[in-house]
Short mmCIF file of C-alpha atoms and ligand atoms in Angstrom, two decimals:
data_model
loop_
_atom_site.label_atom_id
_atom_site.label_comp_id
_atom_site.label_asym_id
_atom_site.label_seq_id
_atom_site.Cartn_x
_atom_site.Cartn_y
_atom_site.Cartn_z
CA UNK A 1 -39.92 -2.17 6.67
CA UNK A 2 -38.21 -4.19 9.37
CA UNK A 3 -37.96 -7.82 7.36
CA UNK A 4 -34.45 -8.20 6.60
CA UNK A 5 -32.91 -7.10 9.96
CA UNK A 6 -35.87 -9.60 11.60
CA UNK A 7 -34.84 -12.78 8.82
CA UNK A 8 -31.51 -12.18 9.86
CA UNK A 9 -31.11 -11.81 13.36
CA UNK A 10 -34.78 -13.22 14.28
CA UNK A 11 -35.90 -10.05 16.41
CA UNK A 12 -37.10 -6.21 16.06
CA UNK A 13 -34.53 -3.72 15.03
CA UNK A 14 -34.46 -0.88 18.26
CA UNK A 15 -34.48 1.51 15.00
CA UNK A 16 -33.95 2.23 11.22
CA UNK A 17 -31.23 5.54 9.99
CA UNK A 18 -30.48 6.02 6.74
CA UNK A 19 -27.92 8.66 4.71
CA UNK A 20 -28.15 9.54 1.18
CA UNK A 21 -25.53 9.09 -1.72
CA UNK A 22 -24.41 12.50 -3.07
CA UNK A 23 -23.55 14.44 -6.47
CA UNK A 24 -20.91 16.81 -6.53
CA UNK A 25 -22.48 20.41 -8.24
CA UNK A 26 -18.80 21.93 -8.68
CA UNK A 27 -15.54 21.80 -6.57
CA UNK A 28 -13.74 18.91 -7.70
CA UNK A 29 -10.37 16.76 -6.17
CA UNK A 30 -10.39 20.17 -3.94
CA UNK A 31 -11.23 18.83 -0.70
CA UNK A 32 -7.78 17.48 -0.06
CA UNK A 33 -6.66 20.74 -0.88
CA UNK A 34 -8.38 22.18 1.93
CA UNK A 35 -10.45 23.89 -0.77
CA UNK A 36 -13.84 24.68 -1.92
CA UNK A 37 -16.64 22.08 -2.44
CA UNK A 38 -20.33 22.23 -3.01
CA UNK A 39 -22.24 18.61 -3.34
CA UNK A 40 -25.70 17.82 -2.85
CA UNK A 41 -27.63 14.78 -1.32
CA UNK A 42 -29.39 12.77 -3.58
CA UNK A 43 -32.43 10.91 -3.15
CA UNK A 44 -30.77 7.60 -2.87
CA UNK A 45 -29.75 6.25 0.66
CA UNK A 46 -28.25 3.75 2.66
CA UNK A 47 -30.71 2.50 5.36
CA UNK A 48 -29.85 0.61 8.66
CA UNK A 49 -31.80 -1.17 10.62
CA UNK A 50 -30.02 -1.52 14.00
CA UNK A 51 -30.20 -2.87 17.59
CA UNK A 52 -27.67 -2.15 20.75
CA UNK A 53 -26.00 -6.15 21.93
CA UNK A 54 -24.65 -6.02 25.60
CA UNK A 55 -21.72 -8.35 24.72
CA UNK A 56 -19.46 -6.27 22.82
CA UNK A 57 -20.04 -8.34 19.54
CA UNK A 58 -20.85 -6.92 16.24
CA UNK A 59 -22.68 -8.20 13.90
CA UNK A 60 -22.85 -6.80 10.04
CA UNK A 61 -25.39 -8.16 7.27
CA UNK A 62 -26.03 -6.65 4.21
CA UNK A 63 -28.76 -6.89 1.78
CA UNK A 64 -26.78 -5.94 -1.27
CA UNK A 65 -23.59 -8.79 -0.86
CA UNK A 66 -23.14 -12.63 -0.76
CA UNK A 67 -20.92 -13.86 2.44
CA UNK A 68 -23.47 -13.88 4.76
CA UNK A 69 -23.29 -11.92 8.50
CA UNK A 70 -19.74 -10.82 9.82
CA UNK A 71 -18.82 -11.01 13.25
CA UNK A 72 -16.57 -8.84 15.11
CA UNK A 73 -15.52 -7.73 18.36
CA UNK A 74 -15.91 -3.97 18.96
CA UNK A 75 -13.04 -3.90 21.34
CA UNK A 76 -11.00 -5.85 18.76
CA UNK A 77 -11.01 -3.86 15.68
CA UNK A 78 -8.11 -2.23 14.73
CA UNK A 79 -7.21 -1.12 11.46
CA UNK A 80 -5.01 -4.01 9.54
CA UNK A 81 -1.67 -3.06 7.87
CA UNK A 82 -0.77 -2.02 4.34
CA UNK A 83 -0.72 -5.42 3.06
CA UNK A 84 -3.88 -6.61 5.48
CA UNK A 85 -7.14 -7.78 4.67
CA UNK A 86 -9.35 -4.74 4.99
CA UNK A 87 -12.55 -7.06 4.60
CA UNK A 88 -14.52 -6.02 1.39
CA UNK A 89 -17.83 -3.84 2.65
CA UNK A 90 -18.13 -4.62 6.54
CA UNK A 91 -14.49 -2.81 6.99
CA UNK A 92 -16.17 0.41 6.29
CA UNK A 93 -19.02 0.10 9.04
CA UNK A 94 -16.33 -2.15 11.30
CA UNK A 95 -14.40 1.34 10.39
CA UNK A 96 -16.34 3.25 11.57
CA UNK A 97 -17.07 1.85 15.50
CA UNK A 98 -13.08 1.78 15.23
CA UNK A 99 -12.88 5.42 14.59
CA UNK A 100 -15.66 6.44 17.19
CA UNK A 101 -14.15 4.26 19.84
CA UNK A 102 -10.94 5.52 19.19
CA UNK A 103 -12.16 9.14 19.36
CA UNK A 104 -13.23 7.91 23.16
CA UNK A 105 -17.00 7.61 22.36
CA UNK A 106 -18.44 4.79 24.46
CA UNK A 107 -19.48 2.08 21.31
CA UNK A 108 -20.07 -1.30 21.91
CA UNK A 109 -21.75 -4.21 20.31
CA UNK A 110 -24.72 -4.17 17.57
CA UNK A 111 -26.63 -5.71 15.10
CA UNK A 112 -26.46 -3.80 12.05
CA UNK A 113 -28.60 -4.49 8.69
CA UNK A 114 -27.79 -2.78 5.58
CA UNK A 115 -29.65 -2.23 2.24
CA UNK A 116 -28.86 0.63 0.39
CA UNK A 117 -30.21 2.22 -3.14
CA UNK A 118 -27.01 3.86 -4.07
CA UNK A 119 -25.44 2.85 -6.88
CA UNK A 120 -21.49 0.84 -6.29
CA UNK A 121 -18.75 2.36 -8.13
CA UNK A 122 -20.32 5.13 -9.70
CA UNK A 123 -18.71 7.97 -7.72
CA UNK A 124 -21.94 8.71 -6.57
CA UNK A 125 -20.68 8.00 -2.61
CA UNK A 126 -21.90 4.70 -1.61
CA UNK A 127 -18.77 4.29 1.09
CA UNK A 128 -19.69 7.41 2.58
CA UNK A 129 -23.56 6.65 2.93
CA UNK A 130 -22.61 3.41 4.58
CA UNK A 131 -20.12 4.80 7.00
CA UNK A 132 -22.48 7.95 7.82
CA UNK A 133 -25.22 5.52 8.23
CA UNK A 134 -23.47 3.40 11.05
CA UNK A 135 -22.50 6.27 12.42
CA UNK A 136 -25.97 7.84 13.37
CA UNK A 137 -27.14 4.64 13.71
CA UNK A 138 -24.66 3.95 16.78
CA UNK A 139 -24.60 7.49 17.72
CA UNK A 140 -28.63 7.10 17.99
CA UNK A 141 -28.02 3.29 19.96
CA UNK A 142 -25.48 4.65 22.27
CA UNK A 143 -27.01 8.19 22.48
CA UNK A 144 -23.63 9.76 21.80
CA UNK A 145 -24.77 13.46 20.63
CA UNK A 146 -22.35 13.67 18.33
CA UNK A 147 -22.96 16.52 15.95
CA UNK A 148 -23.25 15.53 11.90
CA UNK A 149 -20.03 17.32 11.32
CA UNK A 150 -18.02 15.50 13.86
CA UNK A 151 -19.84 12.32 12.67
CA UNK A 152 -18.48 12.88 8.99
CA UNK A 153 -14.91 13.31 10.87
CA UNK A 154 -15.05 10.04 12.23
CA UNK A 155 -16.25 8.04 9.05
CA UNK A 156 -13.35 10.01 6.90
CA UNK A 157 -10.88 8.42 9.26
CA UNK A 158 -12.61 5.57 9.31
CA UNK A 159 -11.86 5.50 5.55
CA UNK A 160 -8.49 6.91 5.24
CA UNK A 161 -6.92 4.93 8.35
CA UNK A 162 -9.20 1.86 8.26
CA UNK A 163 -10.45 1.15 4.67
CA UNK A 164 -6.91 2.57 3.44
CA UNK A 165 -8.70 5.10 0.97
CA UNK A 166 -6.85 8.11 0.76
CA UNK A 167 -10.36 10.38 0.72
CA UNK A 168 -10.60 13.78 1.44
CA UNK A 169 -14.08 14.98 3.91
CA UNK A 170 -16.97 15.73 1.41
CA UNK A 171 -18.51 12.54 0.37
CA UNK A 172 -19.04 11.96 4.74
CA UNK A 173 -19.80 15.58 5.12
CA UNK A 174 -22.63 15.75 2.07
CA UNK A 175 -24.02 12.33 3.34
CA UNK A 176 -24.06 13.91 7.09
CA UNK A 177 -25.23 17.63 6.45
CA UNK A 178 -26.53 17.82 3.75
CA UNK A 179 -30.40 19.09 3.64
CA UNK A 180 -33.35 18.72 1.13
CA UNK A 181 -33.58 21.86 -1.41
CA UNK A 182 -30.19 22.41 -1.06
CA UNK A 183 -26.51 22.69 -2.12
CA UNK A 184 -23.89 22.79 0.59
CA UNK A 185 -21.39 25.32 0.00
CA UNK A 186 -18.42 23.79 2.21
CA UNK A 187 -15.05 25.16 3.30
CA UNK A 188 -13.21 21.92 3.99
CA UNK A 189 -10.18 24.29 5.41
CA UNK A 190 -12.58 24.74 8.40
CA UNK A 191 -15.38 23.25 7.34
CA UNK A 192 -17.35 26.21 7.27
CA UNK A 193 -20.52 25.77 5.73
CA UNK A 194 -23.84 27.26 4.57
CA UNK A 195 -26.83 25.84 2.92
CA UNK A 196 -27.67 27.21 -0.85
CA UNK A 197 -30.76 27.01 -1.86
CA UNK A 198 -31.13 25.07 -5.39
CA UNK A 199 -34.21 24.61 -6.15
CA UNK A 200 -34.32 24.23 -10.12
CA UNK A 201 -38.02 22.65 -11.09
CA UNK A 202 -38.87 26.74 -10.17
CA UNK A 203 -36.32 27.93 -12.65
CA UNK A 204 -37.49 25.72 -15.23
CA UNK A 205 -34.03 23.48 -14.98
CA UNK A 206 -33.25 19.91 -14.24
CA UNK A 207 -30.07 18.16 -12.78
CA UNK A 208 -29.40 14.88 -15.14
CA UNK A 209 -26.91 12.15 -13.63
CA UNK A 210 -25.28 10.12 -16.08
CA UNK A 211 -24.01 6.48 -14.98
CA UNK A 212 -21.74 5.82 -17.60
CA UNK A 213 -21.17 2.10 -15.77
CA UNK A 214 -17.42 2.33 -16.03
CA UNK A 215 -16.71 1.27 -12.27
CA UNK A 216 -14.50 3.81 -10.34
CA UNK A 217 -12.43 2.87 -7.74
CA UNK A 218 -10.42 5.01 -5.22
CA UNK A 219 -8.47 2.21 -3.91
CA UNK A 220 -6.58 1.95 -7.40
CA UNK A 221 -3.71 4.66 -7.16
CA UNK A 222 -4.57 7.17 -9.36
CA UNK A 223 -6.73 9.02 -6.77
CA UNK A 224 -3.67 8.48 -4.41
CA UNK A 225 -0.71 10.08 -6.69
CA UNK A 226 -2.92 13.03 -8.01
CA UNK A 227 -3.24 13.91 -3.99
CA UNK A 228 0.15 12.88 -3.76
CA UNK A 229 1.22 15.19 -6.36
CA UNK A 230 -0.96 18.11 -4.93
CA UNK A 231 1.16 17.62 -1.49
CA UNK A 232 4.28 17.85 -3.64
CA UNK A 233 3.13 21.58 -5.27
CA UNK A 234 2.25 22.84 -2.16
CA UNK A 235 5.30 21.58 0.05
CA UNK A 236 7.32 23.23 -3.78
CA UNK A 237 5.34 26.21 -3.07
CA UNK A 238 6.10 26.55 0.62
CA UNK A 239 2.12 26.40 1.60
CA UNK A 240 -0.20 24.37 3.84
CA UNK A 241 -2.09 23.18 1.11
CA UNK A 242 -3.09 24.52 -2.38
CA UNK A 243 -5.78 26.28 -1.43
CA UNK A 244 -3.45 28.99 -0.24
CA UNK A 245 -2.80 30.19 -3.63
CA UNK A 246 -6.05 32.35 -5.53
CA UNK A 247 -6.15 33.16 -8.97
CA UNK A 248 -4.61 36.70 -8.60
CA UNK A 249 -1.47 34.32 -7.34
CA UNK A 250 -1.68 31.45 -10.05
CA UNK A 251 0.58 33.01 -12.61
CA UNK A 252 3.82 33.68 -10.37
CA UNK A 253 3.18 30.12 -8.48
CA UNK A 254 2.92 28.48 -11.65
CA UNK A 255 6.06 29.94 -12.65
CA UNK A 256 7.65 29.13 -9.42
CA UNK A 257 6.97 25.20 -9.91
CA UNK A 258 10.08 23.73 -11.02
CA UNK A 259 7.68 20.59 -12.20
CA UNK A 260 5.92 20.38 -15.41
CA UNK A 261 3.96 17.77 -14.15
CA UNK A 262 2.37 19.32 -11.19
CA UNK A 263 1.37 22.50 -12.59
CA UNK A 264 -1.53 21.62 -14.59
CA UNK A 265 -2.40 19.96 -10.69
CA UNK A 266 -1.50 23.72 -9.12
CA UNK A 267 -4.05 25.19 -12.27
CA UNK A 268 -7.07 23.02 -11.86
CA UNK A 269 -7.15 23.47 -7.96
CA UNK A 270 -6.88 27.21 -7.94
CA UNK A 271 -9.42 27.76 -10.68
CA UNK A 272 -11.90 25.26 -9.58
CA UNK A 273 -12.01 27.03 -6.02
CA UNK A 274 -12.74 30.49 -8.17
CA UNK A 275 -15.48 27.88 -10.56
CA UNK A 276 -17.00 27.33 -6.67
CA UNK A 277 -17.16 31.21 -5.39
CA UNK A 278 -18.34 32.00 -8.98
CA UNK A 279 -21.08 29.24 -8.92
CA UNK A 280 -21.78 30.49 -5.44
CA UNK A 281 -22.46 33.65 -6.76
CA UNK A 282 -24.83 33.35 -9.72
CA UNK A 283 -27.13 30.62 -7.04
CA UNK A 284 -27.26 33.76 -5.04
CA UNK A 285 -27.88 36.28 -7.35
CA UNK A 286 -31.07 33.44 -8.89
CA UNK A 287 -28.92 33.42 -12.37
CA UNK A 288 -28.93 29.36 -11.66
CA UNK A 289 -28.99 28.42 -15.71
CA UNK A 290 -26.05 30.35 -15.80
CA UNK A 291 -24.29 27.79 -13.81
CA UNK A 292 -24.45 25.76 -16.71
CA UNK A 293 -21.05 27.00 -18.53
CA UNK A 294 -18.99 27.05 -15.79
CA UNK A 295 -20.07 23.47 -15.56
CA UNK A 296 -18.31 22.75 -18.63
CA UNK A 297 -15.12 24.49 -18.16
CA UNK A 298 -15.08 22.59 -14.62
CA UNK A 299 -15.10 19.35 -16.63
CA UNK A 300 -12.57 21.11 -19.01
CA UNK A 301 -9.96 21.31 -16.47
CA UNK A 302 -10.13 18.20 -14.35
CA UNK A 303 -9.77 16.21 -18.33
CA UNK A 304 -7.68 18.30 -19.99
CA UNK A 305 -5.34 19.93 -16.16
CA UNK A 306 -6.27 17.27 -13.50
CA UNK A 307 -6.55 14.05 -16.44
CA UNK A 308 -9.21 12.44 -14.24
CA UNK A 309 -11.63 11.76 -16.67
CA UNK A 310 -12.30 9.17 -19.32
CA UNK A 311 -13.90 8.28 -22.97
CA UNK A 312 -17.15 8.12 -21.40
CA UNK A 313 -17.35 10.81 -19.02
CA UNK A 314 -16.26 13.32 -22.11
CA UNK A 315 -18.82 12.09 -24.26
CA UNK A 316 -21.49 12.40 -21.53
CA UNK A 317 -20.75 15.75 -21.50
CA UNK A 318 -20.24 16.50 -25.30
CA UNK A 319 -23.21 14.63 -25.97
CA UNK A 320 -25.59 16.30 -24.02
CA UNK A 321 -23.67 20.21 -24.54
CA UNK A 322 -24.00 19.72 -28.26
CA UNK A 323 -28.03 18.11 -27.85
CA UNK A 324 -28.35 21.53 -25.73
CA UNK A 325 -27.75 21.05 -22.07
CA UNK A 326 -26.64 24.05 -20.39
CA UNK A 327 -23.73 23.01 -19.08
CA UNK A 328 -22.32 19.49 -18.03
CA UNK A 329 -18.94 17.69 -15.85
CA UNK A 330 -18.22 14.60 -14.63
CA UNK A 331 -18.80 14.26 -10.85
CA UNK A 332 -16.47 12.56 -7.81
CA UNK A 333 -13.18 11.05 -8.29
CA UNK A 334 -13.27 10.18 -11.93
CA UNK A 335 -11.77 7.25 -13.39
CA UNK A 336 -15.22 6.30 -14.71
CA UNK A 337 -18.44 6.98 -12.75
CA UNK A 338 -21.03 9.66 -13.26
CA UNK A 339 -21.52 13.03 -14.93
CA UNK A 340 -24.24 15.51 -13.85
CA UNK A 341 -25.89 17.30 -17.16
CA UNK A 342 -27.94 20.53 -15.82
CA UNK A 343 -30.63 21.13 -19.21
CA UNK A 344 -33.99 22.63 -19.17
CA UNK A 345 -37.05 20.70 -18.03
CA UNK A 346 -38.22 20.76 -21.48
CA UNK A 347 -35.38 19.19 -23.01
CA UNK A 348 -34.56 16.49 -20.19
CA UNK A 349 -35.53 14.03 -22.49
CA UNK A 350 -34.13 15.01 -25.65
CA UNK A 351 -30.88 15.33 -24.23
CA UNK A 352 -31.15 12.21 -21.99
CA UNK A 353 -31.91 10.27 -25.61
CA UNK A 354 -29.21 11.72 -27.74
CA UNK A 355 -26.62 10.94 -24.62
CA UNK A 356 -27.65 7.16 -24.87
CA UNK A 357 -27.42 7.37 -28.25
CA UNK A 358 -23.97 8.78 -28.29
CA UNK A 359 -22.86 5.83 -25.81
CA UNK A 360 -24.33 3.23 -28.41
CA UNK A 361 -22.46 4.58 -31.50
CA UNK A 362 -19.48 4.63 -29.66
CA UNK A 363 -19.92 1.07 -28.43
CA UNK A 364 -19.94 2.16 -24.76
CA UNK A 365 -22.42 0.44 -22.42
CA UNK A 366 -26.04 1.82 -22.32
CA UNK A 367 -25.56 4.58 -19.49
CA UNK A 368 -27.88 4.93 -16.42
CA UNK A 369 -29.74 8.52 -16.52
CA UNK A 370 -31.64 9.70 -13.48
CA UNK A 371 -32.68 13.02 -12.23
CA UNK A 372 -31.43 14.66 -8.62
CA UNK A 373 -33.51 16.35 -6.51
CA UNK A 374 -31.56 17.24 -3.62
CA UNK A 375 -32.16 15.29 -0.74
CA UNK A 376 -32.13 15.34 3.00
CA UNK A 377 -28.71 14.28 4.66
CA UNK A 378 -28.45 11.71 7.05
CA UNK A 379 -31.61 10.86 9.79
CA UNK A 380 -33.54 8.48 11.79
CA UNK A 381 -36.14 7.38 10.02
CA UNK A 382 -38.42 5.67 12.59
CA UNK A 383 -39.77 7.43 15.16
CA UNK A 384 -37.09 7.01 18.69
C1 GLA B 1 -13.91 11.23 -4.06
C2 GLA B 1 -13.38 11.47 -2.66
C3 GLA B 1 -13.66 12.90 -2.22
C4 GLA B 1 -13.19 13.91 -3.26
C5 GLA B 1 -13.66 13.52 -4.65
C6 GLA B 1 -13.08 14.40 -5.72
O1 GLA B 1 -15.30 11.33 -4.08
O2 GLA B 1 -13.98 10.59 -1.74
O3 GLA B 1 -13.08 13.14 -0.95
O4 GLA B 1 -11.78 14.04 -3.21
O5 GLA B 1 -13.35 12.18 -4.96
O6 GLA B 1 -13.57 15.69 -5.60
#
């Protein structure tokens, strides 16, 4: 379990943490909103293996990248300028003992070992698994106490200050609170949360991810001007943030918004916050294969209001709708990335098939289908 900290760094790690990738069930490009979101941890996870150095230096290796170990000063890190170099992968965990020691939390040198089983660029959260798995990992080291919520904080800035990815808080907050069996139903206003329980094999129902292999990526500008343009409705609308406005408010905002432009932006926040409650509500009532539509129109709105999607994503989800899934979206930022299909067990594979099949005909890459089973959020996984 311990070989690749032990070839690298020719000792015992003190300790091995690990936090999970996530999917996103429904609440989409809402958290910057302050707005509704409800993801859930999948199975997949970043591990660490990680010892405490006296000297202040840090030292990052990961399984998964050429380059070799990087070494830093943890008193040195500060986050480079607009035009710096933000250092490929290590900037997020470097990030991230910036962001804690910044916050005042006493953080000093490590060796840190990653190898992680989430998949790169397909908006299924790798970023946030690595950041939330330094940070327990040094929390643990340092016996900090930080609770998971203030953890996810602390990686978001990481990212948003130090990485230079405009992110909003549920990709750290899934990988941090998440909990096995469950959907977290998050307020990201106040970060309010509860578990949900969501447990389909006993309805019957299975949870499909679709890879479609088109790499996503944050860093590009499109995620940056759609929460760019977001800020401009609201600041247009005289509100905080867009989350201020409910659907009994939609048509007299809309109407307000000088900009043609931003108000298919005003439309897809307010309704997916409703597409959230309402999902809420039929997990709670047990109607969970009625989740399935509402699904669909989710996916509806961020291609046709939000126009974060892409050839493949809307296939994914025609493909498998018209092959009889219950109800399908694309997941995360967009661009590319994943869709989740929700279908009944029976017809996981028949749906799975005519979805590759679909990507073939179209000339698309094969995609990568998997099932999620929600999975713990982020822990110590050897004993302390
Ligand atoms: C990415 C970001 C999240 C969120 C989603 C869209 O995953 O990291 O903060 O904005 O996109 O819902």
């Amino acid at each position: 379990m311990t070989e690749g900290f032990r070839a690298v760094y020719g000792a015992a790690p003190e300790g091995v943490w690990a936090a999970p990738g996530r999917v996103n069930l429904i609440g989409e490009h809402t958290d910057y909103n302050d707005g509704l979101v409800m993801p859930l941890a999948l199975p997949h996870t970043c591990r660490v293996e990680a010892a405490r150095r006296e000297d202040g230096v840090l030292r990052l290796h990961s399984a998964d990248a050429s380059g070799g170990v990087t070494e830093l000063r943890a008193d040195a890190l500060a986050p480079p300028g607009a035009a710096g170099d933000r250092g490929g992968w290590a900037a997020y965990p470097a990030g991230v003992v910036w962001a804690l020691r910044d916050a005042g939390h006493q953080v000093g040198g490590a060796d840190l070992h990653f190898e992680s089983s989430v998949p790169t660029g397909a908006g299924l959260s790798s970023s946030a698994a690595l950041e939330v798995a330094t940070a327990v990992a040094l929390d643990g080291l340092y016996g900090l106490g930080l609770p998971p919520q203030r953890l996810a904080e602390l990686c978001r800035r990481a990212e948003n200050d130090f990485v230079g990815v405009p992110c909003g808080v549920m990709d750290q907050m899934a990988a941090a609170c998440c909990t096995a069996g469950h959907a977290l139903y998050l307020d990201t206003r106040d970060l309010a949360r509860r578990q949900v329980p969501f447990d389909l094999a006993a309805r019957g129902l299975r949870l499909l991810v679709v890879d479609t292999r088109v790499k996503h990526a944050l860093g590009d500008g499109a995620y940056a001007e759609r929460r760019a343009g977001c800020e401009a409705a609201a600041a247009a609308l005289g509100v905080a943030a867009l989350r201020e406005i409910d659907t009994a408010g939609l048509p007299s905002a809309l109407e307000r918004l000088g900009d043609a432009e931003l108000r298919p932006l005003l439309r897809h926040v307010v309704t997916e916050n409703e597409r959230v409650e309402r999902i809420l509500r039929l997990l709670d009532a047990g109607q969970v294969h009625a989740i399935g539509p509402v699904l669909t129109e989710g996916h509806a709105s961020l291609r046709d209001d939000f126009r974060v999607s892409c050839a493949e994503l809307d296939l994914a989800v025609e493909a498998s709708t018209a092959a009889g899934a219950l109800g399908a979206r694309m997941t995360g930022g967009g661009f590319g990335g994943s869709a989740i299909v929700l279908v009944r067990a029976d017809a996981a594979d028949s749906v799975a098939k005519a979805v590759t099949e679909s990507f073939a005909s179209a000339g698309h890459r094969e995609p990568r289908i998997f099932e999620a089973v929600p999975g713990p959020g982020a822990r110590r996984v050897t004993a302390a």
